[in-house]
Coordinates of C-alpha atoms in Angstrom, one line a residue:
Chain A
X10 CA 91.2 106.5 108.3
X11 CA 88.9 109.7 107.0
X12 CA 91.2 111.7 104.4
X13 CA 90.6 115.5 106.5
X14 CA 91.7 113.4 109.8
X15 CA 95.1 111.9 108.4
X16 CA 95.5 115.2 106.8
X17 CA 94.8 117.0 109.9
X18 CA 97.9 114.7 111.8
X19 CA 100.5 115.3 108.6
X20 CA 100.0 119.1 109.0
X21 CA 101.2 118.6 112.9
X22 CA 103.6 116.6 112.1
X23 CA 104.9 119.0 108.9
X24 CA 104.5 122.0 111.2
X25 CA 106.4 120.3 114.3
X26 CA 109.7 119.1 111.4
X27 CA 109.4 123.0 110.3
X28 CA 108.2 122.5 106.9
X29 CA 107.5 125.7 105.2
X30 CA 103.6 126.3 104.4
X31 CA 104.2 126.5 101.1
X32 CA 105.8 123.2 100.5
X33 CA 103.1 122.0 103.1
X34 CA 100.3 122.5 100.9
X35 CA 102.0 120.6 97.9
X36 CA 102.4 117.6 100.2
X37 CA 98.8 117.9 101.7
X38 CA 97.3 118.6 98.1
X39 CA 99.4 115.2 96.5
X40 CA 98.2 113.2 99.4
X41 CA 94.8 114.4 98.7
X42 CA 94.7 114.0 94.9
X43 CA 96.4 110.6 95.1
X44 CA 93.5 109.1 97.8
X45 CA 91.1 110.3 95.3
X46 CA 92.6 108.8 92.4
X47 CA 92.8 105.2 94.1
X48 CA 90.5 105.6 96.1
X49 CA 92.6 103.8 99.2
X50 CA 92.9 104.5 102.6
X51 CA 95.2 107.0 102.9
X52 CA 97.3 105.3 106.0
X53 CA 97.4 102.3 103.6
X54 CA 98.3 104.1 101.1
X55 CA 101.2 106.9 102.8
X56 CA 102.2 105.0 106.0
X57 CA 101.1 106.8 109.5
X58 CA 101.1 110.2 109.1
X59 CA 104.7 111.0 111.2
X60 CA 106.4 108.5 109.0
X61 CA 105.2 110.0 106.1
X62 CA 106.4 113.3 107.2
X63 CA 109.7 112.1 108.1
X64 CA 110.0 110.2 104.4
X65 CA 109.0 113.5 102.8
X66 CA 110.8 116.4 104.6
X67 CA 113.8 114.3 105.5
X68 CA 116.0 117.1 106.0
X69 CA 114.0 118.7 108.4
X70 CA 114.1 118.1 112.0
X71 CA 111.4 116.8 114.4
X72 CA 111.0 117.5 118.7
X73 CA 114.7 116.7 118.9
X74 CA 116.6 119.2 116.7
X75 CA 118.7 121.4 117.8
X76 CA 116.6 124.4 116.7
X77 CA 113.5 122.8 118.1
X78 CA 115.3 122.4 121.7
X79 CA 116.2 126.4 121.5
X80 CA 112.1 127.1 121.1
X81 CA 111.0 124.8 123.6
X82 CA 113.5 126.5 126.0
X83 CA 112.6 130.0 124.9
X84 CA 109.1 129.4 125.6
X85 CA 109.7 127.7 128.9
X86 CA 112.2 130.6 130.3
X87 CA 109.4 133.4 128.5
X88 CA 107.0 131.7 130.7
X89 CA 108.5 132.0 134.1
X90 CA 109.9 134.9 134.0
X91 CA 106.5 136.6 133.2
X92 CA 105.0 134.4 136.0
X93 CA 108.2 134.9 138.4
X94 CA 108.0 139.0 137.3
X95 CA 104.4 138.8 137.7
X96 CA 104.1 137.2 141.2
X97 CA 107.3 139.0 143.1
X98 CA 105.9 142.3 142.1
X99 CA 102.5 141.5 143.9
X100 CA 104.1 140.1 146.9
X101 CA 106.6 142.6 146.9
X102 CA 109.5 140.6 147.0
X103 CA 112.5 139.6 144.7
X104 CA 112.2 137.3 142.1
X105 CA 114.4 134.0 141.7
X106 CA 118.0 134.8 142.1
X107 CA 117.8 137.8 143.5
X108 CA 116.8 139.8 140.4
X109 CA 114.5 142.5 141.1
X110 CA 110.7 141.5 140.5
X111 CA 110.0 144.4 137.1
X112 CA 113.6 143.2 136.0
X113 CA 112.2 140.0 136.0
X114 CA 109.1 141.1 133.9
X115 CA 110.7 143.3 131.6
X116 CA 112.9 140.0 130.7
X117 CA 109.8 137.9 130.5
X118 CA 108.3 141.2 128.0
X119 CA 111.6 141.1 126.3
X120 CA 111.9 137.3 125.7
X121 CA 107.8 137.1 124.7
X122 CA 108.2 140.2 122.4
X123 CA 111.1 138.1 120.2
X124 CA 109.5 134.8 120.3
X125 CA 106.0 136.7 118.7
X126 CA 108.4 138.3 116.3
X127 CA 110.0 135.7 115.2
X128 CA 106.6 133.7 114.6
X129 CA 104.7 136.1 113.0
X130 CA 107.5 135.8 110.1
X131 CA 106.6 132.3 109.4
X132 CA 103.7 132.6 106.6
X133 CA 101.3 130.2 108.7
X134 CA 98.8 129.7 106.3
X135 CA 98.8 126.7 104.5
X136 CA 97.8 127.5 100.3
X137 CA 96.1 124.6 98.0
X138 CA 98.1 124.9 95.2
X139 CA 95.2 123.3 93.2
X140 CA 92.8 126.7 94.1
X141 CA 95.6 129.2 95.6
X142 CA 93.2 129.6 98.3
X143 CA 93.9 128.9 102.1
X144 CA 93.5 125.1 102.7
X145 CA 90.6 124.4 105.5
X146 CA 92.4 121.5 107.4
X147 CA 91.1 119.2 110.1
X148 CA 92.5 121.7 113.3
X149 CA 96.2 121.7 114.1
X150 CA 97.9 124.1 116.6
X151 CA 100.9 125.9 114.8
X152 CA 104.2 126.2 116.6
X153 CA 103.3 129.4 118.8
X154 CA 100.4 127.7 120.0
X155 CA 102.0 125.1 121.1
X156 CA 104.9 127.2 122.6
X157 CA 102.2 129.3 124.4
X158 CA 101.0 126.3 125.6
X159 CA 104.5 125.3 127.0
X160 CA 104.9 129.1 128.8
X161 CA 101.1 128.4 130.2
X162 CA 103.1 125.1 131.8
X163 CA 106.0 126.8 132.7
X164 CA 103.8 129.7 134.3
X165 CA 102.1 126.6 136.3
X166 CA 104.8 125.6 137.4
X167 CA 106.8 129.3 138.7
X168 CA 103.7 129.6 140.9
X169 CA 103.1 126.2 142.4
X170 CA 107.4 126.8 143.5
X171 CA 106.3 130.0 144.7
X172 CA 103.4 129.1 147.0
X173 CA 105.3 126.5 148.2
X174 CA 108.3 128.0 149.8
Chain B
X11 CA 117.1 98.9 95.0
X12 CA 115.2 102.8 96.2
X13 CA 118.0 104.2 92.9
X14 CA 116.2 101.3 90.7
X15 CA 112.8 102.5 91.7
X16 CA 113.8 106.1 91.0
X17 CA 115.0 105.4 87.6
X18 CA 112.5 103.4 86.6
X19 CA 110.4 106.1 87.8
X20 CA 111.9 108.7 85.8
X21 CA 111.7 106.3 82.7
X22 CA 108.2 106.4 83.0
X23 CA 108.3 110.1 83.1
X24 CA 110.2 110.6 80.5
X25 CA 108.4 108.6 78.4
X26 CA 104.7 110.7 78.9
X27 CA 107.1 113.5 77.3
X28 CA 106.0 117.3 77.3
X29 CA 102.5 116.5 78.4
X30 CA 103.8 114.5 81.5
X31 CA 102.2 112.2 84.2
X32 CA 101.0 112.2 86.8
X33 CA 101.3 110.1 90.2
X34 CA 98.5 107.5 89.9
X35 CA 99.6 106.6 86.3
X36 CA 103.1 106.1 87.1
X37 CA 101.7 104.0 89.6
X38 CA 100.0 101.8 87.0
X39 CA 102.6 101.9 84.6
X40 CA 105.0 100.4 87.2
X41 CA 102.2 97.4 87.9
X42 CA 101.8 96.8 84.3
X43 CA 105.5 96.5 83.3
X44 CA 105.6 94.1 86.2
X45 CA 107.6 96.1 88.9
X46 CA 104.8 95.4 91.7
X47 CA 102.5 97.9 93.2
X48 CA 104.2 101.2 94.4
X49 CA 102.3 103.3 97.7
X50 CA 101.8 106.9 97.4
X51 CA 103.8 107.2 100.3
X52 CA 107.1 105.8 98.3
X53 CA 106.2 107.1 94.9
X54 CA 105.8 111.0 96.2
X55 CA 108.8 111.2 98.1
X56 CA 110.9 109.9 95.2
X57 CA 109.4 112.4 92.4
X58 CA 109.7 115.2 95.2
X59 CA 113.6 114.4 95.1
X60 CA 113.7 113.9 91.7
X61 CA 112.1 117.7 91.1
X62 CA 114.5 118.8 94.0
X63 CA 117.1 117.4 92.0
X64 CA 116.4 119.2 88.8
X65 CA 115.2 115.7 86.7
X66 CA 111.7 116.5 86.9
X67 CA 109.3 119.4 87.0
X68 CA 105.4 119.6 88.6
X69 CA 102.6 121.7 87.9
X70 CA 99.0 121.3 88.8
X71 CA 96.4 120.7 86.1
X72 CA 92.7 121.4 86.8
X73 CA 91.5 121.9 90.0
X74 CA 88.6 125.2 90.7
X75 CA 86.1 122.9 90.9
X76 CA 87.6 120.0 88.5
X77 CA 90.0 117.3 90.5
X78 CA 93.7 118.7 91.0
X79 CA 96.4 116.6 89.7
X80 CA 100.2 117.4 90.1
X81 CA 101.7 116.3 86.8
X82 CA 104.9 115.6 86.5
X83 CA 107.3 116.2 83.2
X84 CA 111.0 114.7 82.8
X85 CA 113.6 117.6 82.5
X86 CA 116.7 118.4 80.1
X87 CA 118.9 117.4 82.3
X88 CA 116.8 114.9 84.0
X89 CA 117.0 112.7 80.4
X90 CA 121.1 113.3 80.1
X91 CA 120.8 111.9 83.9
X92 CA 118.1 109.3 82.9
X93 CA 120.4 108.0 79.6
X94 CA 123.4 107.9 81.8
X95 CA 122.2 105.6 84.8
X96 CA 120.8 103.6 81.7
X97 CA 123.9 102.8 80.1
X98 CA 125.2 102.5 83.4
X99 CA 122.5 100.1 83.9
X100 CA 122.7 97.4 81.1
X101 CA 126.6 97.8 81.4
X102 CA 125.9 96.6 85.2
X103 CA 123.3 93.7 84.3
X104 CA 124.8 92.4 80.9
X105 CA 128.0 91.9 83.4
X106 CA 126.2 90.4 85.7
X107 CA 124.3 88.2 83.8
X108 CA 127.4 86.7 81.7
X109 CA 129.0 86.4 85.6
X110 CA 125.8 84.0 86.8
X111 CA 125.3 82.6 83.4
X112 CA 129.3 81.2 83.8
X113 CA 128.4 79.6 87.4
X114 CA 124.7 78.7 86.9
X115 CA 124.2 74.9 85.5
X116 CA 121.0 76.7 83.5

């Protein structure tokens, strides 16, 4: 496998066990150095890329953690409320439960405001400790994205239930 | 055996001294001394715990143009822990080999 490709999945799967950016780089830039040195296949030569991630951040969780389960659920619930908000206060109706539709949107404003927060803590760039410069990397979506991408689903989802009551 | 591999990993460490290693040599010293041929993906995950546990330390040499290499240098405390598990080492094997010498014909 090309050495930017497996590099590319190892930075998902990192990012998706929580690894810092910091201590990402250091494993990205070993794996790096290493293929160059042998000159092997890095699959051969690290395992598939989740594996590897697993044997090198063992500590760190993956999809199932606990404290991945509480973002996943964050961005699902951000998601419909903004969508249920969204859609009751053009209809004019109230929103699931009988919460009032701009209570509903304020929540969805409230819940979206903490979740960008709380990302835009995490340093997201990844450093090369070899340059101390950003590291170009085959694309990966960081964690937001791919919690954005879960509130796009859930939003999907609030107004498909909507339409078809 | 992965604690064998760790030592024996450290021993090569310690023995590059103050200049230290670095990941593809300890590779070959391990093929050389006859202990088989060791993937980066076992190798780097035993020196990161090795670091983590205060045995070894890293830095990167070059790099800015040159090749990066992370190089790797045995610790204080990582010799007092490397002499220790050898002692405890040939303790263990001189045991063991008086034990099988006793029921082995050979």
């Amino acid at each position: 496998m090309n050495t930017s490709k497996y590099t590319g999945d190892l930075l998902v799967a990192l990012r998706l066990r929580d690894v810092p950016s910091e201590r990402i780089g250091q494993i990205i830039a070993e794996v790096e150095s290493h293929v160059a040195d042998t000159g092997e296949d890095p699959q051969t030569a690290f395992g598939k890329a989740r594996e590897y991630a697993k044997a090198v951040a063992p500590s760190r969780g993956d999809w199932t953690s606990p404290g991945m389960l509480v973002r996943i659920v964050w961005g699902a619930a951000t998601g419909w409320a903004l969508a249920d908000g969204t859609i009751s206060l053009i209809l004019g109706e109230e929103a699931v439960f009988g919460i009032r539709a701009w209570i509903m949107l304020a929540l969805g404003v409230l819940l979206a405001g903490v979740m960008i927060a709380v990302l835009s803590r995490d340093k997201d760039v990844v450093v090369d400790p070899r340059s101390g410069k950003p590291m170009t990397l085959a694309t990966a979506p960081a964690i937001g994205v791919v919690l954005a991408s879960l509130a796009g689903i859930a939003v999907i989802v609030a107004l498909v239930l909507r339409f078809v009551e | 055996m992965r604690g064998v591999l760790s030592q024996s990993i450290l021993a090569v460490v310690a023995h590059a001294g103050v200049d230290g290693t670095y990941g593809y040599a300890i590779a070959q010293r391990l093929e050389i001394e006859g202990l088989g041929k060791i993937k980066g993906g076992t190798l780097y995950p035993i020196l990161n715990r090795l670091e983590e546990d205060g045995n070894v330390t890293s830095w990167w040499v070059g790099g800015k143009g040159g090749p990066g290499r992370k190089t790797f240098a045995i610790t204080a405390s990582g010799r007092t822990h490397l002499d220790h598990r050898t002692t405890q080492w040939k303790r263990f094997t001189e045991r063991t080999t008086a034990l099988m010498t006793q029921g082995s014909t050979k």
